[in-house]
XYZ file of C-alpha atoms in Angstrom:
168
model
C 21.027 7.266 24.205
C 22.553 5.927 27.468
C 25.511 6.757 28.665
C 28.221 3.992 29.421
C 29.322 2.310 32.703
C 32.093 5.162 33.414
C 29.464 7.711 33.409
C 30.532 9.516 30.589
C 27.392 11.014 28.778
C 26.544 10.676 25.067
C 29.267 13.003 22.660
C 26.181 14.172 20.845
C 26.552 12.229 17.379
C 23.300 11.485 15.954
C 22.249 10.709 12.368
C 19.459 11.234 10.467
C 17.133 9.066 7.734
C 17.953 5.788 9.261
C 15.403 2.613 8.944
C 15.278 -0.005 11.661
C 13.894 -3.208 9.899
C 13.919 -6.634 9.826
C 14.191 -9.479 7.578
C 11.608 -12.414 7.352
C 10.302 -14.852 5.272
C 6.018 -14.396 4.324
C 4.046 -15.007 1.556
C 3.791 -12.168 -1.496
C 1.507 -11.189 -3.745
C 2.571 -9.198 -6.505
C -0.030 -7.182 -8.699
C 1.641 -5.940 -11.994
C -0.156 -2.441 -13.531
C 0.112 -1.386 -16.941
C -1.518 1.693 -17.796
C -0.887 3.827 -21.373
C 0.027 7.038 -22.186
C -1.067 10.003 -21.601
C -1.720 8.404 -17.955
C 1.299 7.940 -16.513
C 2.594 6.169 -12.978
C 6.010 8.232 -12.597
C 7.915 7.321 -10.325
C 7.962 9.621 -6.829
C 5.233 12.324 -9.095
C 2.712 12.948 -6.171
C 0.107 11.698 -8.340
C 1.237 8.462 -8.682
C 1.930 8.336 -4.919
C -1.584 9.178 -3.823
C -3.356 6.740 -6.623
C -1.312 3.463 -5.896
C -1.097 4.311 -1.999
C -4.693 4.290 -2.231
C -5.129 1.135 -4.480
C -2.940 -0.612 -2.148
C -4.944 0.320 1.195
C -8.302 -1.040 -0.992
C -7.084 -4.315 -2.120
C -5.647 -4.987 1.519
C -8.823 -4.073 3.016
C -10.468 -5.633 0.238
C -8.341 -8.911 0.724
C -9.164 -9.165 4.757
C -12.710 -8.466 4.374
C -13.249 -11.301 1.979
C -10.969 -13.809 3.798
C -12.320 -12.640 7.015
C -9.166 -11.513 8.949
C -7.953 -8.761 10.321
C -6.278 -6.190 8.342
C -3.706 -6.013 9.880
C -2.308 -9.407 8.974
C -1.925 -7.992 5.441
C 0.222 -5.322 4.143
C 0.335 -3.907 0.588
C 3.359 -1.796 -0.835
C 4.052 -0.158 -4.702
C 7.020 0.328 -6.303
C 7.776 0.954 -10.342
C 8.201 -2.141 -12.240
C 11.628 -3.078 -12.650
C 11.337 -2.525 -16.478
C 11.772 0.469 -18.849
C 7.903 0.640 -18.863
C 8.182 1.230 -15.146
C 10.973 3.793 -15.739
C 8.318 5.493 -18.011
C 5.588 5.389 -15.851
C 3.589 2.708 -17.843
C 4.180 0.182 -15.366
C 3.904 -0.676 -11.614
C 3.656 -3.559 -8.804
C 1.941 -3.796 -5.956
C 3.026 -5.815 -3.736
C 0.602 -7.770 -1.238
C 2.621 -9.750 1.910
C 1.642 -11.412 5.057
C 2.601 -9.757 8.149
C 3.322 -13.029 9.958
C 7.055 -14.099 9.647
C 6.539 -17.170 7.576
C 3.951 -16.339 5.892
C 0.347 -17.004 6.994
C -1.003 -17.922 3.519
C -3.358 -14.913 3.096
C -1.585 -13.443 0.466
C -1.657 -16.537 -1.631
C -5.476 -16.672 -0.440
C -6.103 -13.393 -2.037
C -4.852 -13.919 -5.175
C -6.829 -16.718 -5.920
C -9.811 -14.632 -5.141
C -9.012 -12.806 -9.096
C -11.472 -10.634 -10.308
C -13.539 -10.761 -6.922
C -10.052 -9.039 -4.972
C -10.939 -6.093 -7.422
C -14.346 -5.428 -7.778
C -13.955 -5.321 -3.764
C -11.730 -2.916 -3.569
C -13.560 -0.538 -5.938
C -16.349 -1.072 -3.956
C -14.545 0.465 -1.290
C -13.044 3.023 -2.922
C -16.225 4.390 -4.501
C -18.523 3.489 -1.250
C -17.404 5.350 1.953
C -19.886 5.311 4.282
C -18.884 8.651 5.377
C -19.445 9.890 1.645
C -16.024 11.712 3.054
C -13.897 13.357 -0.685
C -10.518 11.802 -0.204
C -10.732 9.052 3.262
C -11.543 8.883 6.312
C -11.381 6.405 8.810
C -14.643 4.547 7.496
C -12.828 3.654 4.388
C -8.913 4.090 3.785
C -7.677 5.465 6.974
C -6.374 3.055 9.740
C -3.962 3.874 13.098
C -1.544 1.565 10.708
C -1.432 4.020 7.729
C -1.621 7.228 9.642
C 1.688 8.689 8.188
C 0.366 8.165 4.698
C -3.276 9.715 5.430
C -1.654 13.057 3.263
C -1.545 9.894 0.482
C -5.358 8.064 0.049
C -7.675 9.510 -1.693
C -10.280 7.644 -2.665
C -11.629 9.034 -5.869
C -7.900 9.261 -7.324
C -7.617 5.460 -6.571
C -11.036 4.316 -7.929
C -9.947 6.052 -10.804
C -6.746 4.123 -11.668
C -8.389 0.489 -10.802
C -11.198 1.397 -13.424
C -8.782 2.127 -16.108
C -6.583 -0.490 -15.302
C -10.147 -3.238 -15.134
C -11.976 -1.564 -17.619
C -9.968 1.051 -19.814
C -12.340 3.339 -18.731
């Protein structure tokens, strides 16, 4: 974007679609999902976008609110499982990490909490205290997920973590 020492301005080449990231070492949790047919979890189907987008904002705000932190310190991603299952859309992962390069622990922390991790996080999915229909930002919506707000809705994620606790 700046021009060099002789002066010369930028020849206009520009690309588009490219990810500036980093590398570090933190602590994972990873959540396996296996759901039956007819439900599926395709991979990149809308649906399945929306209900394990959502699942992932609960158990991460699940996770902080029962270890007392800040959300922020936690991140939770999904991905299909690297199986044919997950090919199928029978399987997923979410994946739970620490933010801190290095890992703070907290991801390790909330998978020892088990069943407690998901009962939380159905609480918050069925419980806004906006009674909003999809989220809002007194439930799934943060300033750290606002380019997936199109993505969490709450009823759609409640929805999967009952069938996947209960069959239901």
């Amino acid at each position: 974007p700046f021009p060099d020492e002789s002066g010369s301005e930028c020849n206009g080449h520009f690309t588009n679609g490219l990810v500036l990231g980093t590398d570090f070492i933190s602590d994972v949790l990873l959540l396996s999902l296996a759901i039956e047919a007819p439900a599926s979890l395709r991979p990149g189907a809308l649906a399945s976008d929306v209900a394990l987008r959502s699942l992932s904002e609960a158990l991460t705000l699940a996770a902080a609110r029962e270890l007392g932190i800040d959300p922020s310190e936690l991140q939770a991603e999904f991905r299909p499982a690297l199986t044919e299952k997950g090919r199928e859309g029978l399987e997923a992962e979410i994946y739970m990490y620490d933010t801190l390069s290095g890992g703070a622990g907290f991801a390790r922390e909330a998978g020892a909490l088990g069943d407690t991790l998901l009962i939380r996080a159905l609480a918050i999915l069925e419980n806004c205290p906006g009674e909003c229909d999809a989220s809002c930002y007194r439930c799934l919506r943060s300033f750290g997920n606002r380019f997936e707000h199109g993505l969490l809705d709450r009823k759609i994620g409640a929805s999967l973590l009952r069938s996947l606790v209960s069959g239901e």
